[in-house]
Short mmCIF file of C-alpha atoms and ligand atoms in Angstrom, two decimals:
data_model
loop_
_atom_site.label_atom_id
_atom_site.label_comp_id
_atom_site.label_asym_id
_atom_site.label_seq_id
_atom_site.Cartn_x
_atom_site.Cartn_y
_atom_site.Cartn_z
CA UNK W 1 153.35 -21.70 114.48
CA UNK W 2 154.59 -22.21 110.68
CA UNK W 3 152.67 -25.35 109.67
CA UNK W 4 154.79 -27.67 107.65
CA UNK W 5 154.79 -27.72 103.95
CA UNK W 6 153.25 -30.47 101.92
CA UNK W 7 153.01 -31.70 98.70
CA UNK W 8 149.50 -29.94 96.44
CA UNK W 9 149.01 -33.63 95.38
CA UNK W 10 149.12 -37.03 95.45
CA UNK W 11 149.50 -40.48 94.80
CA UNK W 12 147.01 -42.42 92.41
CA UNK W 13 149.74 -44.74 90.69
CA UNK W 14 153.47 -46.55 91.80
CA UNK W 15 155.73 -48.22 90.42
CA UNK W 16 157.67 -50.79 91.75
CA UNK W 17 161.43 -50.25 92.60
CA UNK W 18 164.09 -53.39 93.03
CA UNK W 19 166.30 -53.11 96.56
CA UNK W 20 169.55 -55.48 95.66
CA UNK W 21 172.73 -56.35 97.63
CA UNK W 22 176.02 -54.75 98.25
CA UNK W 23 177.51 -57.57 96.73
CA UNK W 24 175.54 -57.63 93.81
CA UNK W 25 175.73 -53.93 92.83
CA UNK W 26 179.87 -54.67 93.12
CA UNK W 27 179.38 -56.97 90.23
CA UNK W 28 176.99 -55.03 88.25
CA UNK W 29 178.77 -51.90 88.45
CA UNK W 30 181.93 -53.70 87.26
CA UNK W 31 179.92 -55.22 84.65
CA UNK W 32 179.23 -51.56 83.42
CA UNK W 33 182.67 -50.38 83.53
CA UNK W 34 182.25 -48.13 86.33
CA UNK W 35 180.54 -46.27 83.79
CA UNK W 36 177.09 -45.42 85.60
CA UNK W 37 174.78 -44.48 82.80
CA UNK W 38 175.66 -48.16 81.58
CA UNK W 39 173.32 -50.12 84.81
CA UNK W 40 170.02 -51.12 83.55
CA UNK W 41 167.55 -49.43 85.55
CA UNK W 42 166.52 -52.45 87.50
CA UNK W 43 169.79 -52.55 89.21
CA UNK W 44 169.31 -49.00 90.43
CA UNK W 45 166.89 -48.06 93.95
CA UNK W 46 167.14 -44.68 93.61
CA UNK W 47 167.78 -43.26 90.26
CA UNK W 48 169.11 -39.61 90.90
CA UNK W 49 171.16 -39.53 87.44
CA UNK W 50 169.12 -37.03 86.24
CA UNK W 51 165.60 -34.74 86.72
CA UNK W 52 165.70 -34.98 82.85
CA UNK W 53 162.74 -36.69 81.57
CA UNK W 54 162.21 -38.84 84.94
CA UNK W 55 159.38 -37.00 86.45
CA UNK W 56 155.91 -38.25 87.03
CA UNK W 57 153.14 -36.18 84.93
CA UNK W 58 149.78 -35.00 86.56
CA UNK W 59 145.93 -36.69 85.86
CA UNK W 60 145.03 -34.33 84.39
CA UNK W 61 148.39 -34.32 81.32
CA UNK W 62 147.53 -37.96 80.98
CA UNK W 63 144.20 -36.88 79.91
CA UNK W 64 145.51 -34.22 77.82
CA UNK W 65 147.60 -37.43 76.06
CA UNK W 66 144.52 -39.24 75.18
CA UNK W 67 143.56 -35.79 73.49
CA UNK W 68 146.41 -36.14 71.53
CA UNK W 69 145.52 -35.03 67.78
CA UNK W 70 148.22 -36.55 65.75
CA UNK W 71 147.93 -34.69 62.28
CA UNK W 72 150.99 -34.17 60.69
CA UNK W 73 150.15 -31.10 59.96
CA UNK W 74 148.43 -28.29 62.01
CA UNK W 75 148.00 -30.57 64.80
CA UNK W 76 145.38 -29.12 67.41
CA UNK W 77 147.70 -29.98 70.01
CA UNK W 78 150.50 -28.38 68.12
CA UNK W 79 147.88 -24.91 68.37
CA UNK W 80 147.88 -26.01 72.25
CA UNK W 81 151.38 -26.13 72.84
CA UNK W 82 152.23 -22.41 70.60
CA UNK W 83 149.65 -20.78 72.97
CA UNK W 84 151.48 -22.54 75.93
CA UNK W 85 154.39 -21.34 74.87
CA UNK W 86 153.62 -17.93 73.84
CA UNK W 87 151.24 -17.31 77.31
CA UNK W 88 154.20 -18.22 79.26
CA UNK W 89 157.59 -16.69 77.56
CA UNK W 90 156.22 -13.98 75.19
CA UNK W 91 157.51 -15.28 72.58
CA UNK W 92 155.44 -14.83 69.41
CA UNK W 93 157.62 -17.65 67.16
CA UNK W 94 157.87 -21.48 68.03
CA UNK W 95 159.49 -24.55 66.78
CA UNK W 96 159.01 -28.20 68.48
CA UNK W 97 161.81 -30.64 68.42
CA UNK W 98 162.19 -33.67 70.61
CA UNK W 99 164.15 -32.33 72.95
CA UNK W 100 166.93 -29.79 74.32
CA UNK W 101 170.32 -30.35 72.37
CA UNK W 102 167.56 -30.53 69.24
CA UNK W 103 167.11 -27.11 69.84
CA UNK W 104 170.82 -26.20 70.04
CA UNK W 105 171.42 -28.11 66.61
CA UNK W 106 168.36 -26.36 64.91
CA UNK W 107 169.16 -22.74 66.34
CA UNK W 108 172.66 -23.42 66.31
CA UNK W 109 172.66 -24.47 62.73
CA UNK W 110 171.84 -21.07 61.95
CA UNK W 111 173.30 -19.27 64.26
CA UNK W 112 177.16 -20.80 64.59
CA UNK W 113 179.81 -20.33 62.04
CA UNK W 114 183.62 -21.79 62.38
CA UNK W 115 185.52 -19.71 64.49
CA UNK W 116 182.91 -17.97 66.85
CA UNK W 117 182.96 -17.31 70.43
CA UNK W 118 179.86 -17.69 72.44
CA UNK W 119 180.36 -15.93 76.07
CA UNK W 120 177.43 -17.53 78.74
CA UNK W 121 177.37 -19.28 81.93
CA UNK W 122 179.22 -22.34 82.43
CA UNK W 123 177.11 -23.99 79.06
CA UNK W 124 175.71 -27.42 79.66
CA UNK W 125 178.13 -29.93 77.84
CA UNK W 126 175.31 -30.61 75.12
CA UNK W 127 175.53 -26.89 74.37
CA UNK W 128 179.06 -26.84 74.62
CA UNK W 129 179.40 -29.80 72.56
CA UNK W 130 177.11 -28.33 69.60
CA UNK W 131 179.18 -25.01 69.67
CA UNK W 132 182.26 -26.88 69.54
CA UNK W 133 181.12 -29.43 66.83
CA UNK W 134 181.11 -26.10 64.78
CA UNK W 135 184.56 -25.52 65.73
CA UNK W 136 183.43 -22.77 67.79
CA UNK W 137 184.15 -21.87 71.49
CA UNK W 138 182.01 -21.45 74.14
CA UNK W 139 183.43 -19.10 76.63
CA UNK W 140 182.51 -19.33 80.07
CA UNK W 141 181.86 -15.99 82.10
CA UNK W 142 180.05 -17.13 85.04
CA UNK W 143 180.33 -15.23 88.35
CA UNK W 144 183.95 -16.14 90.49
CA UNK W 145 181.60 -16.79 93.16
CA UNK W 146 180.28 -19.63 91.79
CA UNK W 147 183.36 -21.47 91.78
CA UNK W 148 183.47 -21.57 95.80
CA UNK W 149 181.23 -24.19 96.74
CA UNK W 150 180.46 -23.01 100.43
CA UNK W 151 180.24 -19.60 99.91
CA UNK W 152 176.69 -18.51 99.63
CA UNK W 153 175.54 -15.83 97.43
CA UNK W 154 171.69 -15.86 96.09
CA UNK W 155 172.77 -15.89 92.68
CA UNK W 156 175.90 -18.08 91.75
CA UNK W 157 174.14 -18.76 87.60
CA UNK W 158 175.19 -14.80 86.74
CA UNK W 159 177.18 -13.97 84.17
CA UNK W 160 180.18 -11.42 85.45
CA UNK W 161 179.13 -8.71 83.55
CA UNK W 162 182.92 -6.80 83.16
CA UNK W 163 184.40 -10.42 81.43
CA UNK W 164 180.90 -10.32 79.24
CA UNK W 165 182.38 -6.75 77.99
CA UNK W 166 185.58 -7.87 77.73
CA UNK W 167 184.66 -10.51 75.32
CA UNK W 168 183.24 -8.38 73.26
CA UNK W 169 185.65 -5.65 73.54
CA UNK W 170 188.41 -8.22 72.37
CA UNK W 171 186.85 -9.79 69.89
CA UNK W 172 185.84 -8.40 66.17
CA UNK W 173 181.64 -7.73 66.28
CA UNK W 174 180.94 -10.51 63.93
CA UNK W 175 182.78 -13.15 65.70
CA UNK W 176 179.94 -13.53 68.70
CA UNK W 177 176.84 -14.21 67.22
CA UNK W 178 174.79 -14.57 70.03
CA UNK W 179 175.35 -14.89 74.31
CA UNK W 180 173.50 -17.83 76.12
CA UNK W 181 172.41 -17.25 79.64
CA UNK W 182 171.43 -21.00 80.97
CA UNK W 183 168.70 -20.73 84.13
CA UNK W 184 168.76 -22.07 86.34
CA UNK W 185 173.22 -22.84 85.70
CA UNK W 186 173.52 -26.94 85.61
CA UNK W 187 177.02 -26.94 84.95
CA UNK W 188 177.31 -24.01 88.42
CA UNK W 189 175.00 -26.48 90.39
CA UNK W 190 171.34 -25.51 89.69
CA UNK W 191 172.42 -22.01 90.47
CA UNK W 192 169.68 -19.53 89.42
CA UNK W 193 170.51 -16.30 87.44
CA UNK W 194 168.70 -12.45 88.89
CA UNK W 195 166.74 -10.43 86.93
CA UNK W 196 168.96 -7.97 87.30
CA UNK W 197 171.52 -10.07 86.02
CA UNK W 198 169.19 -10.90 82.96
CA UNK W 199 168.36 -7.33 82.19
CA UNK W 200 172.39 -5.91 82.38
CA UNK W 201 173.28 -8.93 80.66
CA UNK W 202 170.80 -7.82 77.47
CA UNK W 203 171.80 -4.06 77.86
CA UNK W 204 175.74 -5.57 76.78
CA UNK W 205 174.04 -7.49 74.08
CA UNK W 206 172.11 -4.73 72.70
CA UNK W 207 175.06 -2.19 72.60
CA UNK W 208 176.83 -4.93 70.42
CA UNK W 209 173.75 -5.85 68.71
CA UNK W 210 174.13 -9.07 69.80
CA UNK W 211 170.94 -11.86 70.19
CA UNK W 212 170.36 -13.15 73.50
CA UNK W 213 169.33 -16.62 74.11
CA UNK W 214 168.06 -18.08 77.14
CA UNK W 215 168.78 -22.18 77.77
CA UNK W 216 165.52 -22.35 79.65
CA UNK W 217 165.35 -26.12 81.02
CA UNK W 218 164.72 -24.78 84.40
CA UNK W 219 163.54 -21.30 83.94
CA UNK W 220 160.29 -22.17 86.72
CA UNK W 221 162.45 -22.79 89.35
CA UNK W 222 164.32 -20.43 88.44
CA UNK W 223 161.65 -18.19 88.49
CA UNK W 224 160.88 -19.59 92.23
CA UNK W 225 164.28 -18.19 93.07
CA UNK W 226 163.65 -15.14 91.75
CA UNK W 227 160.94 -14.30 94.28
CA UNK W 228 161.68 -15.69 97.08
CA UNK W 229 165.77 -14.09 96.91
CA UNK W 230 165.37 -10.91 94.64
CA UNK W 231 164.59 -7.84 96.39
CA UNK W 232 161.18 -6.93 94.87
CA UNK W 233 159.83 -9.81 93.06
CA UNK W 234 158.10 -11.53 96.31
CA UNK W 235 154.73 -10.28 95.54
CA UNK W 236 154.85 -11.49 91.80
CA UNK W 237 153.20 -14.61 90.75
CA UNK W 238 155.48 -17.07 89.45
CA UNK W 239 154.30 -16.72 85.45
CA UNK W 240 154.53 -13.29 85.55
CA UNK W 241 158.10 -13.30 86.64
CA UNK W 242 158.74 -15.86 83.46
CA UNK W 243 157.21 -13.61 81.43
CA UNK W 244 159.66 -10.65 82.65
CA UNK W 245 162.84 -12.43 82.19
CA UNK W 246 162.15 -13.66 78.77
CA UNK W 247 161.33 -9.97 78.23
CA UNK W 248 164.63 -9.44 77.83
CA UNK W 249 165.94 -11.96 75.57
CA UNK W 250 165.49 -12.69 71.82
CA UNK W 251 164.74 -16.37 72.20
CA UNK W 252 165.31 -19.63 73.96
CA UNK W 253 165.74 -22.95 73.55
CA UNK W 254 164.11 -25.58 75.72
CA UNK W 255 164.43 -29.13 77.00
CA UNK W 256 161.06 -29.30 78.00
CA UNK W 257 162.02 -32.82 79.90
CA UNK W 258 162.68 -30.41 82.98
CA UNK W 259 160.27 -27.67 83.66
CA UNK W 260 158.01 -29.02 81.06
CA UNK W 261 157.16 -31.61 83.48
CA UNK W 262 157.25 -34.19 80.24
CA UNK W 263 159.70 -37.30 79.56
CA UNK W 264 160.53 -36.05 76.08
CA UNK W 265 160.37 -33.15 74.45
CA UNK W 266 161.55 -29.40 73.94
CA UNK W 267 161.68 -26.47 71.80
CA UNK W 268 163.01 -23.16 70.33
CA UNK W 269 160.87 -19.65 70.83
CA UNK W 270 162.45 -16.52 69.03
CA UNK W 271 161.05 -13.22 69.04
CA UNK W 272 162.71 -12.48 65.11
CA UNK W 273 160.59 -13.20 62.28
CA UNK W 274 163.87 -13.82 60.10
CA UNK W 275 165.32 -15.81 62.53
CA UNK W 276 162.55 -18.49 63.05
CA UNK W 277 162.00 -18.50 59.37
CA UNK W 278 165.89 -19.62 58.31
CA UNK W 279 165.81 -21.93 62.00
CA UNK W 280 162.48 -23.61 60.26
CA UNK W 281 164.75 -24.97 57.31
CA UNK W 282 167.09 -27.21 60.08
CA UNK W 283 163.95 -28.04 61.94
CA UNK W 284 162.11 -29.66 58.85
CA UNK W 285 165.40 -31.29 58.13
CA UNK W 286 166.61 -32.13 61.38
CA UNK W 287 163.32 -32.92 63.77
CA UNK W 288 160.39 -32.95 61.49
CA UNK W 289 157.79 -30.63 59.63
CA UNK W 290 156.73 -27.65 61.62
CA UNK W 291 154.07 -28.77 63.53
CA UNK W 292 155.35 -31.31 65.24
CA UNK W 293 159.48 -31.59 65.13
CA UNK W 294 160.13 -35.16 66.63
CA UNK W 295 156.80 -34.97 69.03
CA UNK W 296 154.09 -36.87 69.45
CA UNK W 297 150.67 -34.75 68.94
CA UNK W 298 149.96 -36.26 72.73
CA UNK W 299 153.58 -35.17 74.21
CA UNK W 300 152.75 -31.86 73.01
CA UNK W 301 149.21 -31.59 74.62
CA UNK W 302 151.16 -33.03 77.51
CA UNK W 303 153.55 -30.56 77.42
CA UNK W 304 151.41 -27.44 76.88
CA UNK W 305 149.30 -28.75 80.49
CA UNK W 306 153.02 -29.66 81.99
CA UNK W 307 154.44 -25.47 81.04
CA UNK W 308 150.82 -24.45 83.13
CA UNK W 309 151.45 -27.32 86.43
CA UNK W 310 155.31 -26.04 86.71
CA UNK W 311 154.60 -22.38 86.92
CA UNK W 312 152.29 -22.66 89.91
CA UNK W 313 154.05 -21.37 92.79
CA UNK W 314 152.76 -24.47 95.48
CA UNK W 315 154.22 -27.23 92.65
CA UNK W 316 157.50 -24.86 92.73
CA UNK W 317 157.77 -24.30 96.36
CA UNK W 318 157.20 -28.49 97.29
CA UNK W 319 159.56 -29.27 94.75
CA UNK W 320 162.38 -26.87 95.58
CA UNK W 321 161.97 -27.44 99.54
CA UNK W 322 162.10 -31.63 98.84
CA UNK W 323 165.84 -30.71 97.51
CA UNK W 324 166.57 -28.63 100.16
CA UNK W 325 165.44 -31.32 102.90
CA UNK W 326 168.06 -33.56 101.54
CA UNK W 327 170.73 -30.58 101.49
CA UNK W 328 169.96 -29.74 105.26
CA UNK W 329 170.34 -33.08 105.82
CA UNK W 330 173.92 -33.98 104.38
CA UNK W 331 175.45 -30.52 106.16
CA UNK W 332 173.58 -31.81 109.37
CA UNK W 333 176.34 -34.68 108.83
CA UNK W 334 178.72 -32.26 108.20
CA UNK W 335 179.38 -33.59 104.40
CA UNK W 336 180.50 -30.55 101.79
CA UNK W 337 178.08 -29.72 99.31
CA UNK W 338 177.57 -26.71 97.43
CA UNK W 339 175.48 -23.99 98.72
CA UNK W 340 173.26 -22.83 98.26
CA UNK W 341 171.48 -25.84 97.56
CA UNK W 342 170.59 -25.89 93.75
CA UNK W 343 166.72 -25.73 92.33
CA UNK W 344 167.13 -29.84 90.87
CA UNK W 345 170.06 -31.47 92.61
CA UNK W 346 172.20 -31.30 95.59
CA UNK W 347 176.04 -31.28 94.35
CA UNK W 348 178.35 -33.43 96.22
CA UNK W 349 181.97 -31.53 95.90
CA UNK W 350 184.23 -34.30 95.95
CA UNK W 351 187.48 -32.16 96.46
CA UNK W 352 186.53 -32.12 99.72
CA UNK W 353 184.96 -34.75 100.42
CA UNK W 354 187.77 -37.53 98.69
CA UNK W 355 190.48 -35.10 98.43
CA UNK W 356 192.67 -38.48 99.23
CA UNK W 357 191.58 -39.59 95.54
CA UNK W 358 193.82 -37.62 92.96
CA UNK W 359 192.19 -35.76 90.59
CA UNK W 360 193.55 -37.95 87.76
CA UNK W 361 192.19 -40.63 88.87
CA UNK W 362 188.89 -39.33 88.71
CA UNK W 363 187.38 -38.78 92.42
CA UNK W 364 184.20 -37.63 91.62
CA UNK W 365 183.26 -40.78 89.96
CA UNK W 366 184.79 -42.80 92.48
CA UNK W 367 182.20 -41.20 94.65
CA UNK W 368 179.44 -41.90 92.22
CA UNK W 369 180.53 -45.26 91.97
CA UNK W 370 180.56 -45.87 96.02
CA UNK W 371 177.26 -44.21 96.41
CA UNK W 372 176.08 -46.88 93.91
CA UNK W 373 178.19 -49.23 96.06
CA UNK W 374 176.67 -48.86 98.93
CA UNK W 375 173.00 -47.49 98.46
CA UNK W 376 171.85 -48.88 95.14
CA UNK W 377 171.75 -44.98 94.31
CA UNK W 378 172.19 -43.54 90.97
CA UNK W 379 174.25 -39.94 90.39
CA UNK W 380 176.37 -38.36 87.99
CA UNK W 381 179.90 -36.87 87.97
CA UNK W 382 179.96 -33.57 87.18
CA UNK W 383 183.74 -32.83 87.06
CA UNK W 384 186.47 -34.47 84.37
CA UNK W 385 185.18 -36.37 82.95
CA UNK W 386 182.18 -34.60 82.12
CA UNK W 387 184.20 -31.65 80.88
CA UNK W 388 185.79 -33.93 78.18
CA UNK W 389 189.33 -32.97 77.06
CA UNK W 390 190.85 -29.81 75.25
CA UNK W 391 189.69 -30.26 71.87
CA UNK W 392 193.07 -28.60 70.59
CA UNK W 393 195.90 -29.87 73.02
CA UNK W 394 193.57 -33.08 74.08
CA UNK W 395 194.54 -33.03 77.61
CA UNK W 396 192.39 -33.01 80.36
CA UNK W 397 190.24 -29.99 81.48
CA UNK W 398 190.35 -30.22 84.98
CA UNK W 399 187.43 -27.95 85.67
CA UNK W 400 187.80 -26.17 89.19
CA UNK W 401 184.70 -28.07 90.35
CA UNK W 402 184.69 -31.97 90.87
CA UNK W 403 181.14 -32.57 92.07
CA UNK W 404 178.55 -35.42 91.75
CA UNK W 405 175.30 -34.34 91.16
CA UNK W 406 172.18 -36.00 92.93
CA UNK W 407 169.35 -35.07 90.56
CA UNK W 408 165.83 -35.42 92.04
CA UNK W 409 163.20 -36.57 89.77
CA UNK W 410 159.84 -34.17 90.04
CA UNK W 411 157.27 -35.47 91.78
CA UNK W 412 158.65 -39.05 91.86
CA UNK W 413 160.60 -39.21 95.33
CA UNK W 414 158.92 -39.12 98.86
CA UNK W 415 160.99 -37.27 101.89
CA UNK W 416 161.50 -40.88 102.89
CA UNK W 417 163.56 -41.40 100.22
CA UNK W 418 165.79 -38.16 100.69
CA UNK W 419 166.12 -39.68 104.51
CA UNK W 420 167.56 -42.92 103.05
CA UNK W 421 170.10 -41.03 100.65
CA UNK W 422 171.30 -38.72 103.76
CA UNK W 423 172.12 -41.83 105.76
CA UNK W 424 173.41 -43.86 102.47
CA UNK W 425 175.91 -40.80 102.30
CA UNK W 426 177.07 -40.40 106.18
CA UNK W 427 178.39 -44.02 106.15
CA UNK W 428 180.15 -43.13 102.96
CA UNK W 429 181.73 -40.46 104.95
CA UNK W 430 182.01 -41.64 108.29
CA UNK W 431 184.55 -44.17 106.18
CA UNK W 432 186.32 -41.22 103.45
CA UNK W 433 190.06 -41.65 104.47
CA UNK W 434 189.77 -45.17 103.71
CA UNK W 435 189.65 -43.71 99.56
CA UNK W 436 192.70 -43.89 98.29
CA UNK W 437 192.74 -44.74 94.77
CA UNK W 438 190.08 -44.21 91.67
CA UNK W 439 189.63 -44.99 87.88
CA UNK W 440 191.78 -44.96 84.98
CA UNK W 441 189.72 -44.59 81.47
CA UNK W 442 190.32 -47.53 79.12
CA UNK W 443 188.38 -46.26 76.54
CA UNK W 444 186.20 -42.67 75.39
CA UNK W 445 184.72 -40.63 72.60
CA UNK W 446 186.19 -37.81 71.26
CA UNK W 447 183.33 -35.67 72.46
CA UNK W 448 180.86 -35.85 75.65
CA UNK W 449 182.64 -39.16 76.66
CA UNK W 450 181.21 -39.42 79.90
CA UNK W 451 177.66 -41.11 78.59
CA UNK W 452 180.15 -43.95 76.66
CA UNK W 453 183.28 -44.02 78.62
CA UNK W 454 184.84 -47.27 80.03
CA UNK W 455 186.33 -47.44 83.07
CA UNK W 456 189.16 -49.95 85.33
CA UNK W 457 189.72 -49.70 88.90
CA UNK W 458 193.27 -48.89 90.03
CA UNK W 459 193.77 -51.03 92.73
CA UNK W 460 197.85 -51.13 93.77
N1 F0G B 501 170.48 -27.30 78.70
C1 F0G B 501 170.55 -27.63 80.01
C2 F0G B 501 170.79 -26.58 81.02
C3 F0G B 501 170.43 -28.97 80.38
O1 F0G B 501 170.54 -29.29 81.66
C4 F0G B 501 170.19 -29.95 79.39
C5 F0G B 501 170.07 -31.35 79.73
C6 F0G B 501 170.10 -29.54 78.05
C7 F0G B 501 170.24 -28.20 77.75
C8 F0G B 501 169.86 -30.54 76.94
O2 F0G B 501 168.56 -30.97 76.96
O3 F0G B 501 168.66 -33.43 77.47
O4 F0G B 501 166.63 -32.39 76.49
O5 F0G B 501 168.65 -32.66 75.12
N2 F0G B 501 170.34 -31.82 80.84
C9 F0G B 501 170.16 -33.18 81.29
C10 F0G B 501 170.76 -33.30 82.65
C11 F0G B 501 170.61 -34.22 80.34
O6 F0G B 501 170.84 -34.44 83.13
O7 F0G B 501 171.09 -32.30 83.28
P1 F0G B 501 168.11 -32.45 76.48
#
């Protein structure tokens, strides 16, 4: 008999979380205007808005933060986190900043000119919103599979290499300046991305001579997917498959709030000498001098431990498996999510589940909004509102997903927990044909208005 998997660790501190009423979260969440990211934190029981910066670090990175050496220049800790860095992804160059979209401005800063096209997979919206600050356009050439939720393929983050061509067959040389490959794919559902797929990927950027860039946030589990799905990777350990895929590219850039296992922090690693050295000029100005761009000495020793702790295949394996618990059991009650289940979050996909709700009015955040409703439970809509309007014709981009994304925090949540969302979520659909009508927007920002937009309910 398979003995059961279990966690290679545990508890030695808790904190507290608030249960509230029904009643009261009806109030609060009106209070908020339906906008989610507006609750204080007390209001929330389970706070699945993100697996950004929300996990719990080990013993033994709190120790490292006590070690923290806070020199503003050639920090020891800084010389900890380069050696990190370059042990684990090759690369030889490194630049701190304080976290993710830092890196995009930085590299991007360099990198972007007015007018460019850069081809990747479904771009998280920070990444699409620093291209398109630059009045660039980030062109999406994920996989068709991806698109259909229930259809299960290993790897739904690949880029489809014939529309990759095509971009750069139709397009003058100098207008792409460099193709991002995001792994695991956020925006596809925490949908990891081959080797293969990696290594024909940089064959089409090299016959262009054309940088590629890897948006690693998630590149351990990944990684995990790699060798447990990829025909030949299952006897590789988990850092020597990291160190394979960023064989291929040129550099990356890193929120280090996810796979870092840190709450802040990230960074940029480039193979070019040239490269780093005109990227260093935005970093100074941007995140700070070189040594330490927007970190703490003791975020970066906590970091440099947290790169090690993620890349350990028992962490990977708990971690992936506690998502996939609460995956098997929303299909056990027979509610549509997107398969397979993704490496950080299970995706709600609310065309099917509210298809009652039109699609101008929202119905993936209506669904956020009842799972708050009802459960206390914090998500996030991944679907209009998220992918912000046109920014030439300023209608709506209805993207052809509407999900909600249930982001599990590492390390934080027990299996208890994941029980308590399943059944929060079968009474929600047990009750779906009841959802009629959803949200109107009274007010948003030009760009990435779903962390500031105000909602009303539409009632008649
Ligand atoms: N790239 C990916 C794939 C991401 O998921 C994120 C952030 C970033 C870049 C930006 O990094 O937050 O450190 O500035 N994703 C978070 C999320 C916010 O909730 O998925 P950041």
């Amino acid at each position: 008999m398979n003995l059961p998997y279990a966690e290679p660790y545990k508890t030695k501190m808790v904190e507290y979380i608030k249960p509230s009423t029904v009643e009261e979260r009806k109030k609060w969440i009106e209070e908020a205007n339906y906008n989610l990211f507006n609750l204080s934190s007390e209001k929330v029981f389970i706070d699945l808005l993100t697996d950004s910066g929300t996990g719990a670090m080990s013993d033994k990175q709190w120790a490292e933060m006590m070690m923290g050496d806070e020199s503003y220049a050639g920090s020891q800790s800084y010389l900890k986190l380069k050696d990190a860095v370059e042990k684990i992804t090759g690369f030889p160059y490194f630049l701190p900043t304080h976290q993710g979209r830092a890196a995009e401005n930085v590299l991007f800063s360099v990198m972007v000119k007015e007018g460019n096209i850069i081809p990747g997979n479904a771009h998280f919206d920070t990444t699409k919103g620093h291209i398109e600050f630059r009045k660039a356009t980030a062109l999406d050439c994920t996989i068709d599979e991806a698109f259909d939720t229930s259809l299960h393929h290993p790897f739904k983050g690949n880029i489809d290499i014939e529309k990759l061509e095509n971009a750069f067959r139709s397009n003058p040389p100098d207008k792409i300046p460099f193709v991002v490959h995001t792994i695991t794919c956020n925006t596809a559902g925490g949908q990891p991305v081959s080797i293969e797929n990696i290594k024909k990927v940089s064959q089409v950027c090299k016959k262009y001579h054309t940088p590629l860039i890897i948006d690693a946030a998630r590149f351990a589990e990944n990684a995990y997917f790699i060798k447990i799905r990829e025909e030949g990777y299952q006897d590789w350990s988990i850092k020597k498959i990291c160190r394979e895929l960023f064989s291929y590219a040129d550099g990356m850039t890193m929120s280090a709030k996810k796979d870092g296992l840190v709450n802040m922090g990230g960074f940029i690693a480039l193979r070019d000498e040239e490269l780093y050295k005109q990227a260093t000029v935005f970093n100074i100005m941007y995140e700070g001098f070189l040594t330490y761009g927007g970190m703490n000495g003791r975020d970066m020793g906590a970091l440099a431990v947290g790169l090690d702790e993620a890349t350990e295949f028992d962490y990977l394996e708990t971690r992936i498996k506690q998502v996939a618990f609460l995956g098997e059991r929303l299909v056990e009650h027979g509610i549509p999510v997107l398969q397979p289940f993704g490496g950080h979050a299970i995706f709600l996909d609310a065309n099917k589940f509210v298809p009652t709700i039109p699609r101008n009015e929202y119905r993936a955040q209506a669904l956020a909004i009842e799972l708050y409703i009802e459960g206390g439970i914090r998500s996030v809509e991944i679907g209009t509102i998220l992918a912000d309007r046109d920014p030439f014709t300023h209608q709506n981009r209805y993207p052809d997903l509407e999900l909600v994304r249930l982001a599990i925090p590492r390390r934080t949540y027990s299996l208890n927990h994941m029980r308590y969302i399943a059944a929060v979520l079968k009474k929600i659909y047990d009750s779906r044909e009841q959802a009629k009508r959803g949200y109107s927007i009274v007010d948003e920002a030009p760009i990435m208005r779903h962390f500031t937009v105000k909602l009303e309910k539409i009632s008649h």
